[in-house]
Amino acid sequence: AGEPDGGSRGGVTKVKATSQPRTAAAKTELGDSTFEVYVPSVVVEGAKPHPAPIVESAAMAAVDAPRIDYEVDLMPGVLEGYVNEDGVYVGISDIQLEAIAMAGAAHEQKLPSGERRGFLIGDGTGVGKAREALGIIMDDFLKRGTGKRRKAVFITKNDGLVKDAVGEWAGVGGDVAEMQPLSSVGSGAPVNYDSGVLTLSYDTLKGEASVQA
């Protein structure tokens, strides 16, 4: 599929994420298998299935995830999926949308301390944690609107993955110009970006710590 029409690019696609319970059989009886095919507990109508098979432990498959009621904001065309002019696939799978929706629902809540509730992604290799994390950021950015401050920090293992994150941001419909590498800022210099996603690696953090020490 091609890119969405220019007229729709400036808009926002809102999709409803609804919880579905595990099957009664899965909750009452564990089979002989160690792993079960993963079925999302949060459903978004029209979401594309994940391109790779994903499994989870049989014990986890027998437990219901927390129920949520949340509306995810996406860039136009992301739900359907398309290849952009740079050859990057732009789209988010059903399993990735589940993580984005559950994180958004968590972030809407406040803890007794007054701090905002967090969300931990524990997915294994092949699910696309970077795209999930950047999808969470995009959902937040779109909810804030274009006239408000939109800032986030994306920290990853090494500089190679920082570069990969640029493509993943494009993969959720983002403008790659919004990805601001901390490596382009001099050591000890202030970060003066008004908006966007500040990207850095743990190697950069360690280097900064050594300089300060």
mmCIF file of C-alpha atoms in Angstrom:
data_model
loop_
_atom_site.group_PDB
_atom_site.id
_atom_site.type_symbol
_atom_site.label_atom_id
_atom_site.label_comp_id
_atom_site.label_asym_id
_atom_site.label_seq_id
_atom_site.Cartn_x
_atom_site.Cartn_y
_atom_site.Cartn_z
ATOM 1 C CA ALA A 1 0.000 0.000 0.000
ATOM 2 C CA GLY A 2 1.164 3.540 -0.703
ATOM 3 C CA GLU A 3 1.439 6.486 1.636
ATOM 4 C CA PRO A 4 -1.765 8.139 2.918
ATOM 5 C CA ASP A 5 -3.064 11.127 1.005
ATOM 6 C CA GLY A 6 -1.434 14.443 1.850
ATOM 7 C CA GLY A 7 -4.773 15.783 3.063
ATOM 8 C CA SER A 8 -4.912 13.201 5.824
ATOM 9 C CA ARG A 9 -1.282 13.457 6.934
ATOM 10 C CA GLY A 10 -1.923 16.333 9.318
ATOM 11 C CA GLY A 11 -4.771 14.525 11.073
ATOM 12 C CA VAL A 12 -4.943 11.961 13.829
ATOM 13 C CA THR A 13 -6.435 8.473 13.656
ATOM 14 C CA LYS A 14 -8.119 7.520 16.925
ATOM 15 C CA VAL A 15 -8.597 3.800 17.585
ATOM 16 C CA LYS A 16 -10.465 2.194 20.456
ATOM 17 C CA ALA A 17 -8.573 -0.428 22.475
ATOM 18 C CA THR A 18 -10.790 -2.858 24.370
ATOM 19 C CA SER A 19 -9.882 -5.738 26.684
ATOM 20 C CA GLN A 20 -10.949 -9.297 26.026
ATOM 21 C CA PRO A 21 -10.775 -12.062 28.663
ATOM 22 C CA ARG A 22 -8.737 -15.214 28.212
ATOM 23 C CA THR A 23 -10.737 -18.298 27.318
ATOM 24 C CA ALA A 24 -12.204 -20.240 30.222
ATOM 25 C CA ALA A 25 -10.264 -23.337 29.163
ATOM 26 C CA ALA A 26 -6.956 -21.491 29.243
ATOM 27 C CA LYS A 27 -7.634 -20.206 32.745
ATOM 28 C CA THR A 28 -8.757 -23.479 34.276
ATOM 29 C CA GLU A 29 -6.480 -26.054 32.720
ATOM 30 C CA LEU A 30 -2.792 -25.967 31.823
ATOM 31 C CA GLY A 31 -1.782 -28.330 29.050
ATOM 32 C CA ASP A 32 1.456 -30.269 28.611
ATOM 33 C CA SER A 33 3.044 -27.562 26.464
ATOM 34 C CA THR A 34 5.518 -25.138 28.009
ATOM 35 C CA PHE A 35 4.548 -22.292 25.695
ATOM 36 C CA GLU A 36 1.304 -21.142 24.103
ATOM 37 C CA VAL A 37 0.746 -18.960 21.044
ATOM 38 C CA TYR A 38 0.337 -15.406 22.298
ATOM 39 C CA VAL A 39 -3.100 -13.875 21.783
ATOM 40 C CA PRO A 40 -3.434 -10.152 22.637
ATOM 41 C CA SER A 41 -5.698 -9.417 25.576
ATOM 42 C CA VAL A 42 -6.367 -5.942 24.169
ATOM 43 C CA VAL A 43 -8.055 -5.741 20.783
ATOM 44 C CA VAL A 44 -8.023 -2.874 18.283
ATOM 45 C CA GLU A 45 -10.421 -3.323 15.392
ATOM 46 C CA GLY A 46 -8.599 -3.295 12.057
ATOM 47 C CA ALA A 47 -5.139 -3.912 13.557
ATOM 48 C CA LYS A 48 -2.773 -5.997 11.460
ATOM 49 C CA PRO A 49 -1.501 -9.276 12.952
ATOM 50 C CA HIS A 50 2.099 -9.338 14.108
ATOM 51 C CA PRO A 51 4.348 -10.555 11.247
ATOM 52 C CA ALA A 52 6.178 -13.141 13.389
ATOM 53 C CA PRO A 53 4.773 -15.863 15.653
ATOM 54 C CA ILE A 54 4.920 -14.861 19.335
ATOM 55 C CA VAL A 55 4.573 -17.223 22.308
ATOM 56 C CA GLU A 56 4.286 -16.907 26.068
ATOM 57 C CA SER A 57 4.562 -19.347 28.930
ATOM 58 C CA ALA A 58 1.510 -21.532 29.512
ATOM 59 C CA ALA A 59 1.246 -20.184 33.071
ATOM 60 C CA MET A 60 1.068 -16.574 31.866
ATOM 61 C CA ALA A 61 -1.438 -17.518 29.180
ATOM 62 C CA ALA A 62 -3.817 -18.683 31.932
ATOM 63 C CA VAL A 63 -3.924 -15.247 33.595
ATOM 64 C CA ASP A 64 -6.047 -12.287 32.537
ATOM 65 C CA ALA A 65 -4.224 -9.009 31.899
ATOM 66 C CA PRO A 66 -5.557 -5.876 33.633
ATOM 67 C CA ARG A 67 -8.638 -4.596 31.840
ATOM 68 C CA ILE A 68 -8.357 -1.202 30.174
ATOM 69 C CA ASP A 69 -10.531 1.270 28.311
ATOM 70 C CA TYR A 70 -8.286 3.491 26.205
ATOM 71 C CA GLU A 71 -8.181 5.331 22.886
ATOM 72 C CA VAL A 72 -4.842 5.262 21.019
ATOM 73 C CA ASP A 73 -3.886 8.198 18.797
ATOM 74 C CA LEU A 74 -2.044 7.210 15.605
ATOM 75 C CA MET A 75 -0.701 9.006 12.570
ATOM 76 C CA PRO A 76 -2.849 8.483 9.449
ATOM 77 C CA GLY A 77 -2.190 5.196 7.643
ATOM 78 C CA VAL A 78 -0.340 3.543 10.535
ATOM 79 C CA LEU A 79 -3.189 1.173 11.429
ATOM 80 C CA GLU A 80 -3.476 -0.063 7.842
ATOM 81 C CA GLY A 81 0.292 -0.018 7.186
ATOM 82 C CA TYR A 82 2.190 1.284 4.160
ATOM 83 C CA VAL A 83 5.720 1.705 2.794
ATOM 84 C CA ASN A 84 6.917 5.324 2.744
ATOM 85 C CA GLU A 85 9.026 7.013 0.082
ATOM 86 C CA ASP A 86 12.227 5.960 1.871
ATOM 87 C CA GLY A 87 11.238 2.296 1.772
ATOM 88 C CA VAL A 88 10.406 2.111 5.501
ATOM 89 C CA TYR A 89 7.372 0.092 6.527
ATOM 90 C CA VAL A 90 5.079 2.363 8.536
ATOM 91 C CA GLY A 91 2.727 0.398 10.739
ATOM 92 C CA ILE A 92 2.075 -1.066 14.179
ATOM 93 C CA SER A 93 0.925 -4.644 14.722
ATOM 94 C CA ASP A 94 -1.869 -5.820 17.006
ATOM 95 C CA ILE A 95 0.574 -6.994 19.673
ATOM 96 C CA GLN A 96 2.494 -3.705 19.559
ATOM 97 C CA LEU A 97 -0.761 -1.744 19.785
ATOM 98 C CA GLU A 98 -1.661 -3.717 22.883
ATOM 99 C CA ALA A 99 1.494 -2.494 24.650
ATOM 100 C CA ILE A 100 0.894 1.097 23.516
ATOM 101 C CA ALA A 101 -2.704 1.030 24.757
ATOM 102 C CA MET A 102 -1.819 -0.519 28.124
ATOM 103 C CA ALA A 103 0.986 2.013 28.640
ATOM 104 C CA GLY A 104 -1.292 4.917 27.750
ATOM 105 C CA ALA A 105 -3.958 3.668 30.158
ATOM 106 C CA ALA A 106 -1.341 3.371 32.915
ATOM 107 C CA HIS A 107 0.056 6.850 32.267
ATOM 108 C CA GLU A 108 -3.411 8.357 32.728
ATOM 109 C CA GLN A 109 -3.381 7.223 36.364
ATOM 110 C CA LYS A 110 -1.763 8.845 39.387
ATOM 111 C CA LEU A 111 -0.157 6.961 42.279
ATOM 112 C CA PRO A 112 -1.012 7.850 45.906
ATOM 113 C CA SER A 113 2.253 9.825 45.982
ATOM 114 C CA GLY A 114 0.925 12.038 43.192
ATOM 115 C CA GLU A 115 3.429 10.694 40.676
ATOM 116 C CA ARG A 116 2.228 9.388 37.349
ATOM 117 C CA ARG A 117 2.017 5.631 36.981
ATOM 118 C CA GLY A 118 4.687 4.006 34.810
ATOM 119 C CA PHE A 119 4.653 0.973 32.543
ATOM 120 C CA LEU A 120 7.305 -1.710 31.981
ATOM 121 C CA ILE A 121 7.599 -3.536 28.645
ATOM 122 C CA GLY A 122 8.994 -7.031 29.183
ATOM 123 C CA ASP A 123 8.562 -8.369 25.656
ATOM 124 C CA GLY A 124 11.256 -10.620 24.207
ATOM 125 C CA THR A 125 13.193 -10.424 20.963
ATOM 126 C CA GLY A 126 11.030 -10.153 17.861
ATOM 127 C CA VAL A 127 8.114 -8.197 19.282
ATOM 128 C CA GLY A 128 9.558 -4.778 18.470
ATOM 129 C CA LYS A 129 10.105 -3.014 21.795
ATOM 130 C CA ALA A 130 11.608 0.070 20.133
ATOM 131 C CA ARG A 131 8.543 0.528 17.939
ATOM 132 C CA GLU A 132 6.296 -0.022 20.956
ATOM 133 C CA ALA A 133 8.182 2.574 23.017
ATOM 134 C CA LEU A 134 8.173 5.108 20.190
ATOM 135 C CA GLY A 135 4.502 4.361 19.551
ATOM 136 C CA ILE A 136 3.836 5.259 23.191
ATOM 137 C CA ILE A 137 5.690 8.544 22.678
ATOM 138 C CA MET A 138 3.776 9.271 19.453
ATOM 139 C CA ASP A 139 0.437 8.606 21.166
ATOM 140 C CA ASP A 140 1.404 11.104 23.869
ATOM 141 C CA PHE A 141 2.617 13.686 21.344
ATOM 142 C CA LEU A 142 -0.609 13.483 19.341
ATOM 143 C CA LYS A 143 -2.726 13.861 22.461
ATOM 144 C CA ARG A 144 -0.801 16.999 23.409
ATOM 145 C CA GLY A 145 -1.483 18.620 20.039
ATOM 146 C CA THR A 146 0.828 20.601 17.773
ATOM 147 C CA GLY A 147 0.672 23.786 19.807
ATOM 148 C CA LYS A 148 2.035 22.306 23.031
ATOM 149 C CA ARG A 149 5.483 21.211 24.187
ATOM 150 C CA ARG A 150 6.220 17.714 22.988
ATOM 151 C CA LYS A 151 9.392 16.280 24.483
ATOM 152 C CA ALA A 152 10.623 12.775 25.222
ATOM 153 C CA VAL A 153 13.901 10.969 25.937
ATOM 154 C CA PHE A 154 14.739 7.656 24.245
ATOM 155 C CA ILE A 155 17.682 5.755 25.777
ATOM 156 C CA THR A 156 18.977 2.540 24.240
ATOM 157 C CA LYS A 157 21.896 0.140 24.600
ATOM 158 C CA ASN A 158 24.410 1.484 22.075
ATOM 159 C CA ASP A 159 24.905 4.052 19.317
ATOM 160 C CA GLY A 160 23.934 1.555 16.613
ATOM 161 C CA LEU A 161 20.501 1.167 18.165
ATOM 162 C CA VAL A 162 20.192 4.948 18.419
ATOM 163 C CA LYS A 163 20.474 5.047 14.626
ATOM 164 C CA ASP A 164 17.925 2.236 14.313
ATOM 165 C CA ALA A 165 15.524 4.267 16.466
ATOM 166 C CA VAL A 166 15.336 6.907 13.727
ATOM 167 C CA GLY A 167 13.871 4.321 11.356
ATOM 168 C CA GLU A 168 11.531 3.070 14.073
ATOM 169 C CA TRP A 169 10.257 6.627 14.611
ATOM 170 C CA ALA A 170 9.504 6.816 10.903
ATOM 171 C CA GLY A 171 7.807 3.431 11.337
ATOM 172 C CA VAL A 172 5.189 4.955 13.655
ATOM 173 C CA GLY A 173 4.611 7.831 11.233
ATOM 174 C CA GLY A 174 7.023 10.304 12.822
ATOM 175 C CA ASP A 175 9.193 12.915 11.123
ATOM 176 C CA VAL A 176 12.845 11.811 11.430
ATOM 177 C CA ALA A 177 13.814 15.465 11.936
ATOM 178 C CA GLU A 178 12.159 15.196 15.366
ATOM 179 C CA MET A 179 14.836 12.713 16.499
ATOM 180 C CA GLN A 180 17.540 14.757 18.211
ATOM 181 C CA PRO A 181 20.775 12.885 19.074
ATOM 182 C CA LEU A 182 22.457 13.953 22.303
ATOM 183 C CA SER A 183 25.802 13.105 20.673
ATOM 184 C CA SER A 184 25.418 16.249 18.562
ATOM 185 C CA VAL A 185 25.463 18.383 21.728
ATOM 186 C CA GLY A 186 28.857 19.197 23.210
ATOM 187 C CA SER A 187 29.814 17.695 26.567
ATOM 188 C CA GLY A 188 28.421 19.842 29.349
ATOM 189 C CA ALA A 189 26.505 22.066 26.907
ATOM 190 C CA PRO A 190 22.809 22.783 27.525
ATOM 191 C CA VAL A 191 20.218 20.881 25.485
ATOM 192 C CA ASN A 192 18.153 23.600 23.846
ATOM 193 C CA TYR A 193 15.712 21.591 21.757
ATOM 194 C CA ASP A 194 12.178 22.962 22.060
ATOM 195 C CA SER A 195 10.531 19.707 21.024
ATOM 196 C CA GLY A 196 11.218 16.234 19.695
ATOM 197 C CA VAL A 197 12.743 12.988 20.930
ATOM 198 C CA LEU A 198 16.190 13.262 22.505
ATOM 199 C CA THR A 199 18.035 10.034 21.645
ATOM 200 C CA LEU A 200 21.096 8.679 23.412
ATOM 201 C CA SER A 201 22.788 5.439 24.399
ATOM 202 C CA TYR A 202 24.017 4.104 27.725
ATOM 203 C CA ASP A 203 27.533 4.501 26.296
ATOM 204 C CA THR A 204 26.906 8.237 26.030
ATOM 205 C CA LEU A 205 25.646 8.351 29.608
ATOM 206 C CA LYS A 206 28.731 6.499 30.827
ATOM 207 C CA GLY A 207 30.974 8.885 28.903
ATOM 208 C CA GLU A 208 29.259 11.886 30.433
ATOM 209 C CA ALA A 209 29.632 10.359 33.908
ATOM 210 C CA SER A 210 33.353 9.853 33.359
ATOM 211 C CA VAL A 211 33.800 13.470 32.267
ATOM 212 C CA GLN A 212 31.911 14.736 35.333
ATOM 213 C CA ALA A 213 33.932 12.479 37.635
#
